[in-house]
PDB file of C-alpha atoms in Angstrom:
ATOM      1  CA  UNK A   1       0.000   0.000   0.000  1.00  0.00           C
ATOM      2  CA  UNK A   2       1.288   3.449  -0.969  1.00  0.00           C
ATOM      3  CA  UNK A   3       0.502   6.039   1.671  1.00  0.00           C
ATOM      4  CA  UNK A   4       0.473   9.823   1.664  1.00  0.00           C
ATOM      5  CA  UNK A   5       3.443   9.725   4.032  1.00  0.00           C
ATOM      6  CA  UNK A   6       5.442   7.635   1.554  1.00  0.00           C
ATOM      7  CA  UNK A   7       4.554   9.977  -1.289  1.00  0.00           C
ATOM      8  CA  UNK A   8       5.522  12.980   0.825  1.00  0.00           C
ATOM      9  CA  UNK A   9       8.852  11.408   1.794  1.00  0.00           C
ATOM     10  CA  UNK A  10       9.607  10.698  -1.866  1.00  0.00           C
ATOM     11  CA  UNK A  11       8.695  14.247  -2.806  1.00  0.00           C
ATOM     12  CA  UNK A  12      11.083  15.604  -0.163  1.00  0.00           C
ATOM     13  CA  UNK A  13      13.825  13.298  -1.471  1.00  0.00           C
ATOM     14  CA  UNK A  14      13.401  14.595  -4.998  1.00  0.00           C
ATOM     15  CA  UNK A  15      13.316  18.191  -3.768  1.00  0.00           C
ATOM     16  CA  UNK A  16      16.572  17.717  -1.856  1.00  0.00           C
ATOM     17  CA  UNK A  17      18.160  16.155  -4.938  1.00  0.00           C
ATOM     18  CA  UNK A  18      17.029  19.054  -7.106  1.00  0.00           C
ATOM     19  CA  UNK A  19      18.353  21.600  -4.612  1.00  0.00           C
ATOM     20  CA  UNK A  20      21.677  19.787  -4.386  1.00  0.00           C
ATOM     21  CA  UNK A  21      22.131  19.644  -8.157  1.00  0.00           C
ATOM     22  CA  UNK A  22      21.128  23.305  -8.479  1.00  0.00           C
ATOM     23  CA  UNK A  23      23.813  24.293  -5.949  1.00  0.00           C
ATOM     24  CA  UNK A  24      26.497  22.785  -8.183  1.00  0.00           C
ATOM     25  CA  UNK A  25      25.351  24.776 -11.235  1.00  0.00           C
ATOM     26  CA  UNK A  26      24.669  28.369 -10.180  1.00  0.00           C
ATOM     27  CA  UNK A  27      24.388  29.591 -13.784  1.00  0.00           C
ATOM     28  CA  UNK A  28      21.726  26.977 -14.529  1.00  0.00           C
ATOM     29  CA  UNK A  29      19.836  28.021 -11.395  1.00  0.00           C
ATOM     30  CA  UNK A  30      19.955  31.645 -12.496  1.00  0.00           C
ATOM     31  CA  UNK A  31      18.659  30.667 -15.940  1.00  0.00           C
ATOM     32  CA  UNK A  32      15.826  28.638 -14.358  1.00  0.00           C
ATOM     33  CA  UNK A  33      14.879  31.577 -12.134  1.00  0.00           C
ATOM     34  CA  UNK A  34      14.681  33.835 -15.180  1.00  0.00           C
ATOM     35  CA  UNK A  35      12.352  31.458 -17.017  1.00  0.00           C
ATOM     36  CA  UNK A  36      10.110  31.148 -13.957  1.00  0.00           C
ATOM     37  CA  UNK A  37       9.382  34.894 -13.735  1.00  0.00           C
ATOM     38  CA  UNK A  38       6.133  35.969 -15.390  1.00  0.00           C
ATOM     39  CA  UNK A  39       6.502  37.798 -18.680  1.00  0.00           C
ATOM     40  CA  UNK A  40       5.589  41.466 -18.462  1.00  0.00           C
ATOM     41  CA  UNK A  41       5.352  43.485 -21.670  1.00  0.00           C
ATOM     42  CA  UNK A  42       7.800  46.393 -21.848  1.00  0.00           C
ATOM     43  CA  UNK A  43       6.364  49.805 -21.089  1.00  0.00           C
ATOM     44  CA  UNK A  44       6.668  52.324 -23.906  1.00  0.00           C
TER      45      UNK A  44
END
């Protein structure tokens, strides 16, 4: 049986992995942050 707790633990594991890999590639993290920001049209 797969419980919510198990799913949550797995999610935390994946999050930690993602954070660890991001720490090793600061330029990639910066690029990812840029793509995450909402697009706002330039004011004229």
